[in-house]
Coordinates of C-alpha atoms in Angstrom, one line a residue:
M23 CA 1.0 41.1 14.4
P24 CA -2.4 40.0 13.3
G25 CA -2.4 39.3 9.6
A26 CA 1.1 39.5 9.3
P27 CA 2.5 36.5 7.4
G28 CA 4.9 34.3 10.5
P29 CA 8.5 33.0 9.2
R30 CA 8.4 30.7 7.1
R31 CA 10.6 27.4 7.5
T32 CA 12.9 27.0 5.1
W33 CA 15.5 23.8 5.9
G34 CA 12.7 21.5 5.0
S35 CA 10.4 20.5 2.1
P36 CA 6.9 21.9 1.5
V37 CA 5.6 19.5 3.8
W38 CA 6.1 21.2 6.7
C39 CA 3.8 24.4 5.5
S40 CA 0.6 24.2 7.3
R41 CA -1.0 26.0 4.7
N42 CA -1.0 23.0 2.7
W43 CA -2.9 20.6 5.2
S44 CA -6.7 21.8 5.6
G45 CA -9.2 20.3 8.4
S46 CA -11.0 18.6 6.0
L47 CA -7.7 17.1 4.3
I48 CA -6.4 15.9 7.2
V49 CA -9.9 14.4 8.6
A50 CA -10.6 12.4 5.0
S51 CA -6.7 11.1 5.2
L52 CA -6.8 9.9 8.7
T53 CA -10.7 8.7 8.3
G54 CA -9.9 7.0 5.1
A55 CA -6.9 5.2 6.0
F56 CA -8.5 4.3 9.5
G57 CA -11.0 2.4 7.9
S58 CA -9.1 1.1 5.0
S59 CA -5.4 0.2 4.9
F60 CA -5.3 -0.2 8.8
L61 CA -7.5 -2.7 8.8
Y62 CA -5.1 -4.3 6.0
G63 CA -2.4 -3.8 8.5
Y64 CA -4.5 -5.6 11.3
N65 CA -5.5 -8.5 9.1
L66 CA -1.5 -9.3 8.5
S67 CA -0.8 -9.4 12.2
V68 CA -4.0 -10.8 13.8
V69 CA -3.5 -14.3 13.0
N70 CA 0.3 -14.6 14.4
A71 CA -0.5 -14.5 18.1
P72 CA -3.8 -16.9 18.5
A73 CA -2.0 -19.2 15.6
G74 CA -1.9 -22.2 18.5
Y75 CA -5.4 -21.3 19.6
I76 CA -6.7 -21.3 15.9
K77 CA -4.8 -24.6 15.7
K78 CA -6.4 -26.6 18.3
F79 CA -10.4 -25.0 17.2
Y80 CA -9.2 -26.6 14.0
N81 CA -8.2 -30.2 15.3
E82 CA -11.0 -30.3 17.4
T83 CA -13.8 -29.5 15.1
W84 CA -12.1 -31.5 13.0
E85 CA -12.2 -34.7 15.5
R86 CA -15.8 -33.9 16.6
R87 CA -17.1 -34.2 12.8
Y88 CA -14.9 -37.3 12.0
G89 CA -13.9 -39.0 14.6
F90 CA -10.1 -38.7 14.8
S91 CA -7.4 -36.1 14.9
V92 CA -6.1 -34.2 12.0
D93 CA -2.8 -35.0 11.0
E94 CA -0.2 -32.8 11.0
G95 CA 0.0 -31.6 7.7
T96 CA -3.3 -31.2 7.0
L97 CA -3.2 -29.2 10.0
T98 CA -0.3 -27.1 8.4
L99 CA -2.2 -27.1 5.0
L100 CA -5.6 -25.8 6.7
W101 CA -3.3 -23.1 8.8
S102 CA -1.3 -21.9 5.5
I103 CA -4.7 -21.6 3.9
T104 CA -6.1 -19.7 6.4
V105 CA -3.5 -17.0 6.4
S106 CA -2.4 -17.1 2.8
I107 CA -6.5 -16.8 1.1
F108 CA -6.7 -13.7 2.2
A109 CA -4.7 -12.5 -0.1
I110 CA -7.0 -14.2 -2.9
G111 CA -9.9 -12.2 -1.4
G112 CA -7.5 -9.4 -2.2
L113 CA -7.2 -10.4 -5.7
V114 CA -10.4 -10.2 -6.2
G115 CA -10.8 -7.0 -4.8
A116 CA -8.3 -5.5 -7.1
I117 CA -9.6 -7.1 -10.2
I118 CA -13.4 -5.6 -9.4
V119 CA -12.2 -2.0 -8.0
T120 CA -12.0 -0.3 -11.1
P121 CA -15.6 -0.4 -12.4
I122 CA -16.6 0.3 -8.9
V123 CA -14.8 3.8 -8.5
K124 CA -15.7 4.7 -11.9
F125 CA -19.7 4.3 -10.9
F126 CA -19.6 5.1 -7.2
G127 CA -16.2 7.4 -7.3
R128 CA -13.3 7.0 -5.1
K129 CA -14.9 8.4 -1.5
C130 CA -18.1 6.3 -2.0
T131 CA -16.2 3.1 -3.1
L132 CA -14.2 3.4 0.6
V133 CA -17.7 3.8 2.3
L134 CA -19.7 1.1 0.9
N135 CA -16.5 -1.5 0.9
N136 CA -17.1 -1.7 4.8
V137 CA -20.0 -3.8 3.8
F138 CA -17.4 -6.8 3.5
A139 CA -15.5 -5.7 6.5
V140 CA -18.3 -6.3 8.7
A141 CA -19.9 -9.0 7.2
A142 CA -16.3 -10.7 7.3
A143 CA -15.8 -9.7 11.3
L144 CA -19.0 -11.5 11.9
L145 CA -18.3 -14.6 10.3
M146 CA -14.7 -14.7 12.1
S147 CA -15.8 -13.6 15.3
L148 CA -19.0 -16.5 15.7
S149 CA -16.6 -19.1 14.2
L150 CA -15.7 -20.5 17.5
L151 CA -19.2 -20.3 18.8
A152 CA -20.6 -21.7 15.5
G153 CA -17.9 -24.7 15.5
S154 CA -17.3 -24.0 11.7
F155 CA -13.4 -23.4 10.6
E156 CA -15.2 -22.7 7.5
M157 CA -16.5 -19.6 8.6
L158 CA -13.2 -18.3 9.5
I159 CA -11.7 -19.1 6.1
L160 CA -14.5 -17.4 4.2
G161 CA -14.5 -14.6 6.4
R162 CA -10.3 -14.1 5.7
I163 CA -11.5 -14.3 2.1
I164 CA -14.1 -11.7 2.3
M165 CA -11.9 -9.1 4.3
G166 CA -9.5 -9.5 1.6
V167 CA -11.8 -8.3 -1.1
D168 CA -12.5 -5.4 1.5
A169 CA -8.4 -4.8 1.4
G170 CA -7.9 -5.7 -2.7
I171 CA -10.5 -2.7 -2.7
S172 CA -9.2 -0.2 -0.5
L173 CA -5.9 -0.6 -1.4
S174 CA -6.7 0.4 -4.5
A175 CA -9.3 3.2 -3.7
L176 CA -7.9 4.7 -1.0
P177 CA -4.2 5.7 -2.3
M178 CA -6.3 6.8 -5.7
Y179 CA -8.1 8.8 -3.2
L180 CA -5.3 10.7 -1.6
S181 CA -3.5 11.3 -4.6
E182 CA -6.0 13.2 -6.1
I183 CA -7.0 15.2 -3.2
S184 CA -3.8 16.3 -2.2
P185 CA -1.8 19.3 -3.5
K186 CA 1.2 17.9 -5.2
E187 CA 3.8 19.9 -2.9
I188 CA 2.3 17.1 -0.3
R189 CA 1.3 14.0 -2.5
G190 CA 3.9 12.1 -1.1
S191 CA 3.4 13.0 2.7
L192 CA -0.4 12.7 2.1
G193 CA 0.2 9.2 0.1
Q194 CA 2.5 8.0 3.2
V195 CA -1.0 7.7 5.3
T196 CA -1.5 4.6 3.5
A197 CA 1.4 2.8 4.8
I198 CA 1.7 4.4 8.2
F199 CA -1.9 3.0 9.1
I200 CA -1.0 -0.3 7.8
C201 CA 1.8 -0.3 10.2
I202 CA -0.2 0.8 13.2
G203 CA -2.7 -1.9 12.4
V204 CA -0.3 -4.6 12.5
F205 CA 1.1 -3.1 15.6
I206 CA -2.5 -2.7 17.0
G207 CA -3.1 -6.5 16.1
Q208 CA -0.2 -7.4 18.0
V209 CA -1.2 -5.6 21.3
L210 CA -4.8 -6.8 21.0
G211 CA -3.3 -10.4 20.9
L212 CA -1.0 -10.0 24.0
P213 CA -2.5 -13.1 26.6
E214 CA -3.2 -9.8 28.8
I215 CA -6.2 -8.6 26.2
F216 CA -8.0 -10.9 23.7
G217 CA -4.6 -13.4 23.1
Q218 CA -6.1 -16.3 24.9
E219 CA -8.1 -19.3 23.8
S220 CA -11.7 -18.3 24.8
R221 CA -11.2 -14.5 23.9
W222 CA -9.7 -15.2 20.4
P223 CA -12.9 -14.2 18.6
F224 CA -12.6 -10.7 19.6
L225 CA -9.7 -10.0 17.8
F226 CA -11.7 -10.1 14.7
G227 CA -14.6 -8.7 16.0
A228 CA -13.2 -5.4 16.8
I229 CA -12.6 -5.2 12.8
I230 CA -16.4 -3.6 13.2
V231 CA -14.8 -0.5 15.0
P232 CA -12.8 1.2 12.5
S233 CA -15.5 0.4 9.7
L234 CA -18.4 2.2 11.7
I235 CA -16.0 5.0 12.0
Q236 CA -15.3 5.6 9.0
V237 CA -19.1 5.0 7.7
V238 CA -20.0 7.6 10.1
I239 CA -17.4 10.4 9.1
L240 CA -16.5 9.7 5.4
P241 CA -19.6 10.7 3.8
F242 CA -19.5 14.1 5.3
L243 CA -16.7 14.8 3.0
P244 CA -15.8 15.4 -0.3
E245 CA -15.6 13.4 -3.3
S246 CA -11.9 13.6 -5.4
P247 CA -12.3 16.7 -7.0
R248 CA -11.0 15.5 -10.0
Y249 CA -12.9 12.7 -9.9
L250 CA -15.8 15.4 -9.8
L251 CA -14.2 17.1 -12.3
L252 CA -12.8 14.6 -15.4
E253 CA -15.3 12.0 -15.1
K254 CA -18.1 13.4 -13.7
H255 CA -17.7 17.0 -15.9
N256 CA -19.1 18.8 -12.8
R257 CA -17.3 21.8 -12.2
R258 CA -19.2 23.3 -9.5
K259 CA -19.2 20.7 -7.1
A260 CA -15.2 20.1 -8.2
E261 CA -14.5 23.5 -6.9
K262 CA -16.2 22.9 -3.7
A263 CA -14.1 20.0 -3.1
F264 CA -11.1 21.9 -3.5
Q265 CA -12.0 24.6 -1.9
R266 CA -13.1 21.9 1.2
F267 CA -9.7 20.2 0.9
L268 CA -7.3 23.2 0.2
G269 CA -8.8 25.4 2.7
K270 CA -9.1 28.7 0.5
E271 CA -11.8 30.2 -1.9
D272 CA -9.7 30.9 -4.9
V273 CA -8.8 27.6 -6.6
S274 CA -8.9 28.5 -9.9
R275 CA -5.1 27.7 -10.7
E276 CA -5.7 24.0 -9.1
I277 CA -8.8 23.6 -11.5
E278 CA -6.7 24.9 -14.4
E279 CA -4.1 22.5 -13.8
V280 CA -6.4 19.5 -13.8
L281 CA -8.1 20.6 -16.9
A282 CA -4.2 21.0 -18.4
E283 CA -4.2 17.3 -17.6
S284 CA -7.1 17.0 -19.8
R285 CA -6.4 18.7 -22.8
A286 CA -3.3 16.6 -22.6
Q287 CA -5.0 13.7 -22.5
R288 CA -7.1 15.2 -25.4
N289 CA -10.5 13.3 -23.7
T290 CA -10.9 11.4 -20.6
K291 CA -12.3 8.6 -21.0
L292 CA -11.4 5.4 -18.5
V293 CA -9.2 2.9 -20.4
S294 CA -9.3 -1.0 -19.8
V295 CA -6.6 -2.8 -18.3
V296 CA -6.1 -4.2 -22.0
Q297 CA -6.0 -0.7 -23.4
L298 CA -3.5 0.7 -20.8
L299 CA -0.9 -2.3 -21.4
R300 CA -1.0 -1.6 -25.2
T301 CA 0.0 1.7 -24.6
R302 CA 3.3 2.2 -25.6
A303 CA 3.6 5.7 -23.8
V304 CA 3.2 4.0 -20.6
R305 CA 4.7 0.7 -20.8
W306 CA 7.7 1.8 -18.6
Q307 CA 5.4 3.0 -16.1
I308 CA 3.7 -0.3 -16.4
L309 CA 6.5 -2.0 -15.7
T310 CA 8.1 0.4 -12.6
V311 CA 4.5 -0.4 -10.8
V312 CA 5.0 -4.0 -11.9
V313 CA 7.9 -3.8 -10.5
T314 CA 7.7 -2.0 -7.2
M315 CA 4.7 -4.0 -6.1
G316 CA 5.8 -7.1 -6.7
C317 CA 9.3 -6.5 -4.8
Y318 CA 6.7 -4.9 -1.9
Q319 CA 5.3 -8.3 -1.6
L320 CA 8.5 -10.7 -2.3
C321 CA 10.8 -8.8 -0.3
G322 CA 10.4 -10.7 2.8
L323 CA 8.3 -8.4 5.3
N324 CA 4.8 -10.4 5.0
A325 CA 6.9 -13.6 5.8
I326 CA 7.9 -11.6 8.7
W327 CA 4.4 -10.3 9.7
Y328 CA 2.6 -13.7 9.3
Y329 CA 5.6 -15.8 10.9
T330 CA 7.2 -13.6 13.4
N331 CA 6.3 -16.0 16.1
N332 CA 8.0 -18.9 14.5
I333 CA 10.9 -16.8 13.4
F334 CA 11.5 -15.7 16.8
S335 CA 11.3 -19.4 18.7
E336 CA 13.9 -20.7 16.0
S337 CA 15.9 -18.0 17.1
G338 CA 15.8 -19.1 20.6
I339 CA 13.6 -17.0 22.4
D340 CA 11.4 -18.0 25.5
G341 CA 7.9 -18.9 24.4
E342 CA 6.7 -16.2 26.8
T343 CA 8.8 -13.6 25.6
I344 CA 7.9 -13.8 22.2
P345 CA 4.3 -11.8 22.4
Y346 CA 6.5 -8.7 23.4
V347 CA 9.2 -9.3 21.4
T348 CA 6.9 -9.2 18.6
L349 CA 5.3 -6.2 19.9
S350 CA 8.6 -4.3 18.9
T351 CA 8.3 -5.2 15.7
G352 CA 5.1 -3.1 15.1
A353 CA 6.3 0.2 17.5
V354 CA 9.3 -0.1 14.9
E355 CA 7.1 -0.2 11.7
T356 CA 4.6 2.3 12.8
L357 CA 8.1 5.0 13.4
A358 CA 9.7 4.3 10.5
A359 CA 6.7 4.8 8.7
V360 CA 5.7 8.0 10.4
S361 CA 9.8 9.2 9.8
S362 CA 9.5 8.1 6.0
G363 CA 6.0 10.2 5.8
L364 CA 7.6 13.5 7.4
V365 CA 11.0 13.2 5.0
I366 CA 9.4 11.9 1.5
E367 CA 9.0 15.3 0.2
R368 CA 12.7 16.8 0.9
L369 CA 14.6 13.2 0.0
G370 CA 12.4 12.5 -2.7
R371 CA 11.0 8.6 -3.6
R372 CA 13.8 7.6 -5.6
P373 CA 16.0 7.6 -2.9
L374 CA 14.1 6.3 -0.1
L375 CA 13.1 3.1 -2.4
I376 CA 16.3 2.2 -3.6
G377 CA 18.2 3.2 0.3
G378 CA 15.2 0.9 2.1
F379 CA 15.9 -1.9 -0.4
G380 CA 19.9 -1.5 -0.1
L381 CA 19.5 -1.5 4.1
M382 CA 17.3 -4.9 3.6
I383 CA 20.0 -6.4 1.5
V384 CA 22.5 -6.0 4.3
F385 CA 20.5 -6.8 7.2
F386 CA 19.0 -10.1 5.4
A387 CA 22.6 -11.1 5.2
V388 CA 23.6 -10.9 8.6
L389 CA 20.3 -12.3 9.6
T390 CA 21.3 -15.5 7.5
V391 CA 24.5 -15.9 9.6
S392 CA 23.2 -15.0 12.9
L393 CA 20.5 -17.7 12.5
T394 CA 23.3 -20.1 11.0
L395 CA 25.8 -19.6 13.8
Q396 CA 23.0 -19.1 16.6
N397 CA 23.7 -22.4 18.5
T398 CA 27.6 -21.5 18.8
V399 CA 27.2 -18.0 20.2
H400 CA 24.8 -17.4 23.2
W401 CA 24.5 -13.6 22.1
L402 CA 23.7 -14.1 18.5
P403 CA 19.8 -14.7 19.0
Y404 CA 19.7 -11.1 20.1
L405 CA 21.5 -9.9 16.8
S406 CA 18.6 -12.1 14.8
I407 CA 16.0 -10.1 16.5
F408 CA 18.0 -6.6 15.7
C409 CA 18.4 -7.7 12.2
I410 CA 14.9 -8.5 12.3
L411 CA 13.7 -5.0 13.6
A412 CA 16.5 -3.4 11.3
I413 CA 14.5 -5.2 8.0
I414 CA 11.2 -3.7 9.2
A415 CA 12.5 -0.2 9.6
S416 CA 14.3 -0.5 6.1
F417 CA 11.0 -1.7 4.4
C418 CA 8.8 1.1 5.9
I419 CA 11.3 4.0 5.2
G420 CA 10.7 3.5 1.3
P421 CA 9.4 0.1 -0.1
G422 CA 6.3 -0.1 2.7
G423 CA 4.7 3.0 1.0
I424 CA 6.2 4.5 -1.9
P425 CA 4.5 2.0 -4.3
F426 CA 1.3 2.7 -3.4
V427 CA 2.1 6.8 -4.2
L428 CA 3.8 5.8 -7.3
T429 CA 0.9 4.4 -8.8
G430 CA -1.1 7.4 -8.4
E431 CA 1.5 8.9 -9.5
L432 CA 2.8 7.5 -12.6
F433 CA -0.7 7.6 -14.4
Q434 CA -3.0 10.0 -15.9
Q435 CA -6.8 10.2 -14.7
S436 CA -8.2 8.2 -17.2
Q437 CA -5.6 5.5 -16.9
R438 CA -5.4 5.5 -13.2
P439 CA -7.9 2.8 -12.2
A440 CA -6.7 0.3 -14.4
A441 CA -3.0 0.9 -13.3
F442 CA -4.3 0.5 -9.5
M443 CA -5.8 -2.8 -10.8
I444 CA -2.5 -4.2 -12.3
A445 CA -0.7 -2.9 -9.7
G446 CA -3.2 -4.6 -7.2
T447 CA -3.0 -8.0 -8.9
V448 CA 0.2 -8.0 -8.9
N449 CA 0.4 -6.8 -5.2
W450 CA -2.2 -9.8 -4.2
L451 CA -0.8 -13.0 -6.0
C452 CA 2.7 -12.2 -4.5
N453 CA 1.3 -11.9 -1.4
F454 CA -0.5 -15.2 -1.9
A455 CA 2.5 -16.9 -3.0
V456 CA 4.4 -15.8 -0.1
G457 CA 1.8 -16.6 2.5
L458 CA 1.4 -20.0 1.1
L459 CA 5.1 -20.9 0.2
F460 CA 7.3 -19.6 2.8
P461 CA 6.4 -22.3 5.2
F462 CA 7.8 -24.5 3.1
I463 CA 10.7 -22.3 1.4
Q464 CA 12.0 -22.1 5.6
A465 CA 11.6 -25.6 6.0
G466 CA 13.8 -26.6 2.7
L467 CA 16.1 -24.0 2.9
Q468 CA 16.3 -23.3 6.8
T469 CA 18.3 -20.6 7.9
Y470 CA 18.8 -19.7 4.1
C471 CA 15.8 -18.8 3.3
F472 CA 16.2 -14.9 3.9
L473 CA 18.8 -14.9 0.8
V474 CA 16.1 -15.4 -1.6
F475 CA 14.1 -12.2 -0.1
A476 CA 17.7 -10.5 -0.2
G477 CA 17.8 -11.4 -4.1
V478 CA 14.2 -10.0 -4.6
C479 CA 15.8 -6.8 -2.8
F480 CA 18.9 -6.2 -4.9
A481 CA 16.8 -6.8 -8.4
G482 CA 14.5 -4.2 -7.4
A483 CA 17.0 -1.9 -6.2
A484 CA 19.0 -2.2 -9.3
Y485 CA 15.9 -1.7 -11.4
L486 CA 15.0 1.5 -9.5
F487 CA 18.3 3.0 -9.8
F488 CA 18.2 3.0 -13.7
V489 CA 14.4 3.5 -14.6
L490 CA 13.1 5.4 -12.0
P491 CA 12.9 9.2 -12.0
E492 CA 12.5 11.4 -9.7
T493 CA 8.5 12.5 -9.2
K494 CA 8.0 14.9 -5.8
N495 CA 6.6 18.2 -6.5
K496 CA 5.9 17.2 -10.2
T497 CA 2.4 17.3 -11.8
F498 CA 1.2 14.0 -13.1
H499 CA 2.0 15.1 -16.4
E500 CA 5.4 16.4 -16.0
I501 CA 6.3 12.8 -14.5
S502 CA 4.5 11.1 -18.1
Q503 CA 7.1 13.6 -19.7
A504 CA 9.9 12.4 -17.7
F505 CA 9.3 8.5 -18.6
A506 CA 8.5 10.0 -22.6
K507 CA 12.4 9.4 -23.9
R508 CA 12.4 5.9 -22.1
N509 CA 8.6 4.9 -23.8
K510 CA 10.3 6.4 -27.2
E511 CA 6.6 8.4 -27.7
T512 CA 5.6 11.6 -28.4
L513 CA 4.6 14.3 -26.4
E514 CA 3.0 17.2 -26.7
I515 CA 4.3 21.0 -25.6
K516 CA 2.9 24.3 -25.8
W517 CA 4.4 27.9 -25.6
K518 CA 3.8 31.5 -26.4
K519 CA 5.6 32.6 -29.2
N520 CA 4.3 36.1 -28.6
I521 CA 1.0 37.4 -26.9
N522 CA -1.0 36.5 -29.6
V523 CA 0.2 33.2 -31.3
T524 CA 0.7 29.5 -29.3
T525 CA 3.2 27.2 -30.7
T526 CA 2.2 23.2 -30.4
C527 CA 5.5 21.2 -31.0
K528 CA 5.9 17.6 -30.8
I529 CA 9.1 16.0 -28.9
I530 CA 9.6 13.0 -30.8
Y531 CA 12.3 10.5 -28.9
T532 CA 13.3 8.2 -31.6
A533 CA 14.8 4.6 -31.6
N534 CA 18.7 6.0 -31.6
E535 CA 17.7 8.5 -29.0
N536 CA 17.6 11.5 -30.9
I537 CA 15.2 14.6 -30.4
T538 CA 13.5 16.2 -32.9
F539 CA 10.6 18.8 -33.1
Q540 CA 7.6 18.8 -35.3
C541 CA 5.7 22.3 -35.0
L542 CA 2.4 23.1 -36.2

């Protein structure tokens, strides 16, 4: 019957209610992620397939310049720098993102960030033609700057444009597109496409395509309504943005919710990183972000992404088969990330994070045993492949995307840019450490190297079990209240005593965890 409401699905979470997903919201999330987190994932995996050809290019360039071949140690160091320097650029991007998003806004930052991506693509794709491996390394640094900015600006944008009922699912778009980027990098690196000695520069030139698509589409979508209302104080534009993203005319409830958050903060002046670190009311939120972001990088997935071919080779897989086996890792990542996005609003952030790390511990232990004994049993290399795929799936179910969601959820509007700077700094420093040190860890510990990552996963899971509250379907202010007791900080609440009188009380958590009320 026209106009009659249809049956509502009750078995799942609000993510299944299509009324929460407007066309503008979908286009903004997909376009933003395609030109941002997709490129991050793509650049994680794109150096894997052509590694042999790039090393040969380095050696030939060195020999042409100096008249002798580069020694193996120097070549390994150059290659490790090429892989890990991406993270140094990311660190720079994470550090400079706060003033950029403050001045330009979330959406405009994503659009302008494509300047770095295009410049990096040109440098890297033309390095072979110019006979300069320095161009490739410089391009990796600049591409890292792009990733560092986008991995902070994109989750910030998505968390601020989405209704709280689907904030987790929309936030998972970041992780899903990271996985899609990894997968596409593996596909394009196949020998039948660009995985050949004469074609590997096209792998880096392809970066321009997502950037141009984002530049064409994203400017026609609204800026973050929270940014417009709380930082630009433009209520009219904020209402229009909410109307576009929510697909409805009456957005008074959403406007009031944002203004209530503003009143709770007393002002919306952006705080600096130093101010945030000195704020007692968010000290456990900061520590939680540091732990989740640190574990996100140090749990071992980047080691697998960077050096998958070497790991499979050590597992006894035939060299011609490796590119296709590697392709399965990208497919598993993508499927697991999509599955996480579908269930996150039903199961919550906390179970997925802790469960993901727990499963990784199990499969890292089995992988260690399998690699250690693989020469004694003929089928153990296949168990190693299964364990790698299971580790990737476990990671993408929770730890792979939820840290970005949490960083956007654990802080109020005025604190969010500084929080993302802290998260980004931890993220990229740990990324650099893994990319640079893993070959040496692998050489020193051999098959036992993955026990180090299992230890990191255990520490992360234990911390989250005891500290992290569930944040699904809560407003940003409600999440702050959930941390108040642990921070032993004062929160203000208001309620109606009668129709005409409002009483403001402070809930004070004292050092001995007694609760007292001070009412005005």
